[in-house]
PDB file of C-alpha atoms and ligand atoms in Angstrom:
ATOM      1  CA  MET A   1      82.192 159.772  75.847  1.00 75.00           C
ATOM      2  CA  ILE A   2      84.973 158.007  73.799  1.00 82.00           C
ATOM      3  CA  GLN A   3      85.755 154.345  73.714  1.00 88.00           C
ATOM      4  CA  LEU A   4      89.448 153.537  74.388  1.00 91.00           C
ATOM      5  CA  ASN A   5      90.913 150.675  72.502  1.00 93.00           C
ATOM      6  CA  VAL A   6      93.052 149.516  75.332  1.00 96.00           C
ATOM      7  CA  GLU A   7      95.921 147.032  74.773  1.00 97.00           C
ATOM      8  CA  CYS A   8      98.663 145.404  76.496  1.00 98.00           C
ATOM      9  CA  PRO A   9     101.950 147.592  76.490  1.00 96.00           C
ATOM     10  CA  HIS A  10     103.914 144.377  76.608  1.00 97.00           C
ATOM     11  CA  CYS A  11     102.416 141.906  74.137  1.00 98.00           C
ATOM     12  CA  LYS A  12     100.158 144.265  72.304  1.00 97.00           C
ATOM     13  CA  GLU A  13      97.042 142.082  72.661  1.00 97.00           C
ATOM     14  CA  SER A  14      93.752 143.951  72.869  1.00 97.00           C
ATOM     15  CA  LEU A  15      92.367 144.118  76.536  1.00 98.00           C
ATOM     16  CA  LEU A  16      88.897 144.452  75.219  1.00 97.00           C
ATOM     17  CA  ASP A  17      86.531 141.388  75.382  1.00 97.00           C
ATOM     18  CA  LYS A  18      83.935 141.557  72.936  1.00 95.00           C
ATOM     19  CA  ASP A  19      81.911 138.908  74.771  1.00 96.00           C
ATOM     20  CA  GLN A  20      81.780 140.947  77.963  1.00 95.00           C
ATOM     21  CA  LYS A  21      79.818 144.152  77.576  1.00 94.00           C
ATOM     22  CA  LYS A  22      79.946 147.277  79.845  1.00 94.00           C
ATOM     23  CA  ASP A  23      77.925 150.439  78.966  1.00 94.00           C
ATOM     24  CA  GLY A  24      77.006 148.753  75.719  1.00 94.00           C
ATOM     25  CA  HIS A  25      80.639 148.266  74.606  1.00 95.00           C
ATOM     26  CA  PRO A  26      83.329 145.687  75.008  1.00 96.00           C
ATOM     27  CA  ALA A  27      84.798 145.729  78.484  1.00 97.00           C
ATOM     28  CA  VAL A  28      88.352 145.978  79.480  1.00 97.00           C
ATOM     29  CA  ARG A  29      89.418 142.528  80.892  1.00 97.00           C
ATOM     30  CA  LEU A  30      92.173 142.481  83.293  1.00 98.00           C
ATOM     31  CA  THR A  31      93.793 139.843  85.600  1.00 98.00           C
ATOM     32  CA  ILE A  32      93.891 141.129  89.244  1.00 98.00           C
ATOM     33  CA  THR A  33      95.245 139.722  92.470  1.00 98.00           C
ATOM     34  CA  HIS A  34      94.322 140.772  95.827  1.00 97.00           C
ATOM     35  CA  LYS A  35      95.884 139.177  98.916  1.00 94.00           C
ATOM     36  CA  GLU A  36      95.645 135.430  97.993  1.00 95.00           C
ATOM     37  CA  LYS A  37      92.884 135.877  95.474  1.00 97.00           C
ATOM     38  CA  LYS A  38      92.953 136.073  91.728  1.00 98.00           C
ATOM     39  CA  GLY A  39      90.487 136.905  89.075  1.00 98.00           C
ATOM     40  CA  HIS A  40      89.331 139.016  86.166  1.00 97.00           C
ATOM     41  CA  LEU A  41      88.246 142.540  86.664  1.00 97.00           C
ATOM     42  CA  LEU A  42      85.901 144.035  84.046  1.00 97.00           C
ATOM     43  CA  LEU A  43      86.095 147.621  83.365  1.00 95.00           C
ATOM     44  CA  SER A  44      84.057 149.957  80.950  1.00 95.00           C
ATOM     45  CA  SER A  45      86.206 150.959  77.916  1.00 94.00           C
ATOM     46  CA  LEU A  46      84.489 154.318  77.909  1.00 92.00           C
ATOM     47  CA  TYR A  47      86.615 157.030  79.134  1.00 86.00           C
ATOM     48  CA  GLY A  48      85.106 158.568  82.208  1.00 83.00           C
ATOM     49  CA  SER A  49      82.837 155.757  83.072  1.00 88.00           C
ATOM     50  CA  TYR A  50      83.555 153.933  86.431  1.00 87.00           C
ATOM     51  CA  SER A  51      81.377 151.018  86.098  1.00 91.00           C
ATOM     52  CA  GLN A  52      83.173 147.795  86.674  1.00 92.00           C
ATOM     53  CA  THR A  53      82.591 144.014  87.660  1.00 95.00           C
ATOM     54  CA  GLN A  54      84.836 142.670  90.431  1.00 96.00           C
ATOM     55  CA  PRO A  55      85.625 138.817  90.498  1.00 97.00           C
ATOM     56  CA  PHE A  56      85.388 139.030  94.335  1.00 97.00           C
ATOM     57  CA  SER A  57      84.686 141.908  96.979  1.00 95.00           C
ATOM     58  CA  ILE A  58      87.647 144.298  97.264  1.00 95.00           C
ATOM     59  CA  PRO A  59      87.327 146.553 100.426  1.00 95.00           C
ATOM     60  CA  SER A  60      87.566 150.280  99.574  1.00 94.00           C
ATOM     61  CA  GLY A  61      90.924 151.681 100.177  1.00 96.00           C
ATOM     62  CA  ASP A  62      92.719 148.413  99.292  1.00 97.00           C
ATOM     63  CA  THR A  63      95.160 148.310  96.550  1.00 97.00           C
ATOM     64  CA  VAL A  64      95.094 145.664  93.838  1.00 97.00           C
ATOM     65  CA  SER A  65      97.791 144.286  91.448  1.00 98.00           C
ATOM     66  CA  PHE A  66      96.879 144.298  87.756  1.00 98.00           C
ATOM     67  CA  PHE A  67      98.289 141.880  85.081  1.00 98.00           C
ATOM     68  CA  CYS A  68      97.814 141.231  81.393  1.00 98.00           C
ATOM     69  CA  PRO A  69      95.291 138.361  80.874  1.00 98.00           C
ATOM     70  CA  TRP A  70      97.312 137.325  77.912  1.00 98.00           C
ATOM     71  CA  CYS A  71     100.864 137.325  78.791  1.00 98.00           C
ATOM     72  CA  ASN A  72     100.497 137.716  82.576  1.00 98.00           C
ATOM     73  CA  VAL A  73     103.026 140.610  82.681  1.00 98.00           C
ATOM     74  CA  SER A  74     102.512 143.163  85.438  1.00 98.00           C
ATOM     75  CA  LEU A  75     100.718 146.368  84.241  1.00 98.00           C
ATOM     76  CA  MET A  76     101.763 148.346  87.405  1.00 97.00           C
ATOM     77  CA  SER A  77     103.814 151.468  86.455  1.00 95.00           C
ATOM     78  CA  ASN A  78     106.525 153.409  88.188  1.00 93.00           C
ATOM     79  CA  THR A  79     104.195 156.207  88.583  1.00 94.00           C
ATOM     80  CA  VAL A  80     102.284 156.749  91.944  1.00 96.00           C
ATOM     81  CA  CYS A  81      98.787 158.391  92.386  1.00 96.00           C
ATOM     82  CA  ASP A  82      99.325 162.087  93.169  1.00 95.00           C
ATOM     83  CA  ARG A  83      96.001 161.576  95.494  1.00 96.00           C
ATOM     84  CA  CYS A  84      96.722 158.432  97.438  1.00 97.00           C
ATOM     85  CA  SER A  85     100.321 157.369  96.675  1.00 96.00           C
ATOM     86  CA  ALA A  86      99.187 154.014  95.367  1.00 97.00           C
ATOM     87  CA  GLN A  87     100.981 152.606  92.273  1.00 97.00           C
ATOM     88  CA  MET A  88      99.322 153.453  88.933  1.00 96.00           C
ATOM     89  CA  VAL A  89      98.322 150.916  86.436  1.00 97.00           C
ATOM     90  CA  SER A  90      99.526 151.633  82.937  1.00 96.00           C
ATOM     91  CA  MET A  91      97.769 150.370  79.712  1.00 96.00           C
ATOM     92  CA  ALA A  92      98.574 151.384  76.174  1.00 95.00           C
ATOM     93  CA  ILE A  93      95.969 152.817  73.637  1.00 92.00           C
ATOM     94  CA  ALA A  94      95.925 151.357  70.240  1.00 90.00           C
ATOM     95  CA  GLU A  95      95.797 154.841  68.605  1.00 82.00           C
ATOM     96  CA  GLY A  96      98.899 155.830  70.470  1.00 86.00           C
ATOM     97  CA  GLY A  97      99.383 156.898  74.022  1.00 89.00           C
ATOM     98  CA  ARG A  98      98.555 155.370  77.282  1.00 91.00           C
ATOM     99  CA  ILE A  99      95.913 155.531  80.105  1.00 93.00           C
ATOM    100  CA  GLN A 100      96.754 155.240  83.620  1.00 94.00           C
ATOM    101  CA  ILE A 101      94.408 154.387  86.401  1.00 95.00           C
ATOM    102  CA  CYS A 102      94.966 154.108  90.179  1.00 96.00           C
ATOM    103  CA  SER A 103      95.286 150.587  91.786  1.00 97.00           C
ATOM    104  CA  ARG A 104      93.466 151.652  94.844  1.00 96.00           C
ATOM    105  CA  GLN A 105      89.790 150.611  95.252  1.00 94.00           C
ATOM    106  CA  GLY A 106      87.568 153.725  95.425  1.00 92.00           C
ATOM    107  CA  CYS A 107      90.349 156.195  94.145  1.00 94.00           C
ATOM    108  CA  LYS A 108      89.157 157.622  90.858  1.00 91.00           C
ATOM    109  CA  LYS A 109      92.318 159.149  89.660  1.00 90.00           C
ATOM    110  CA  HIS A 110      93.158 158.384  86.064  1.00 87.00           C
ATOM    111  CA  THR A 111      95.229 160.148  83.480  1.00 86.00           C
ATOM    112  CA  LEU A 112      95.130 159.933  79.662  1.00 82.00           C
ATOM    113  CA  GLU A 113      98.023 160.662  77.695  1.00 82.00           C
ATOM    114  CA  PHE A 114      98.291 160.720  73.842  1.00 78.00           C
ATOM    115  CA  GLU A 115     101.259 160.694  71.684  1.00 73.00           C
ATOM    116  CA  ASP A 116     100.234 163.130  69.099  1.00 69.00           C
ATOM    117  CA  LEU A 117      98.630 166.490  70.060  1.00 63.00           C
ATOM    118  CA  GLU A 118      95.838 166.464  67.506  1.00 67.00           C
ATOM    119  CA  THR A 119      94.416 163.145  68.705  1.00 66.00           C
ATOM    120  CA  GLU A 120      94.693 164.555  72.361  1.00 65.00           C
ATOM    121  CA  LEU A 121      92.865 167.649  71.444  1.00 64.00           C
ATOM    122  CA  LYS A 122      90.127 165.825  69.714  1.00 66.00           C
ATOM    123  CA  ALA A 123      89.735 163.330  72.642  1.00 65.00           C
ATOM    124  CA  PHE A 124      89.962 166.165  75.178  1.00 61.00           C
ATOM    125  CA  TYR A 125      87.159 167.963  73.324  1.00 62.00           C
ATOM    126  CA  ASN A 126      84.972 164.799  73.384  1.00 62.00           C
ATOM    127  CA  VAL A 127      85.635 164.065  76.995  1.00 57.00           C
ATOM    128  CA  TYR A 128      85.701 167.700  78.154  1.00 52.00           C
ATOM    129  CA  SER A 129      82.245 167.527  80.077  1.00 48.00           C
ATOM    130  CA  THR A 130      83.507 164.547  82.046  1.00 51.00           C
ATOM    131  CA  PHE A 131      87.087 165.222  82.236  1.00 48.00           C
ATOM    132  CA  PHE A 132      87.154 167.567  85.379  1.00 49.00           C
ATOM    133  CA  LYS A 133      84.776 165.384  87.489  1.00 46.00           C
ATOM    134  CA  GLY A 134      87.299 162.517  87.741  1.00 43.00           C
TER     135      GLY A 134
HETATM  136 ZN1  LIG B 201     100.254 141.217  77.545  1.00 84.20          ZN
HETATM  137 ZN1  LIG B 202      94.870 156.931  93.986  1.00 84.20          ZN
END
């Protein structure tokens, strides 16, 4: 599996928290809000891993709003999930490109887009075995 160097598309700060590990790698730390609650969600930075730590329990099927923990700008994109119609969450990748994940709890839809084809092919090759499960 490849580790994604995820960063905020607005302030370009890294969203990886080196003090918080997931799958043995720095976790992706994001601010989330759900109803009146607010906290930090930790996601694995490995592409294809779904391990996460929630700050509070989120019922499966509910949608969550995502924000950058540094600049507090919303990470919600204009794209909607083609599986469940929830808004997608968009984050930049340091190498160029972006990853989008669905904001609905329990929906595993995610897309990875690279700016340059060579990087994309290399990454695609690396994640080939996990790519079609998601
Ligand atoms: Zn930011
Ligand atoms: Zn979805």
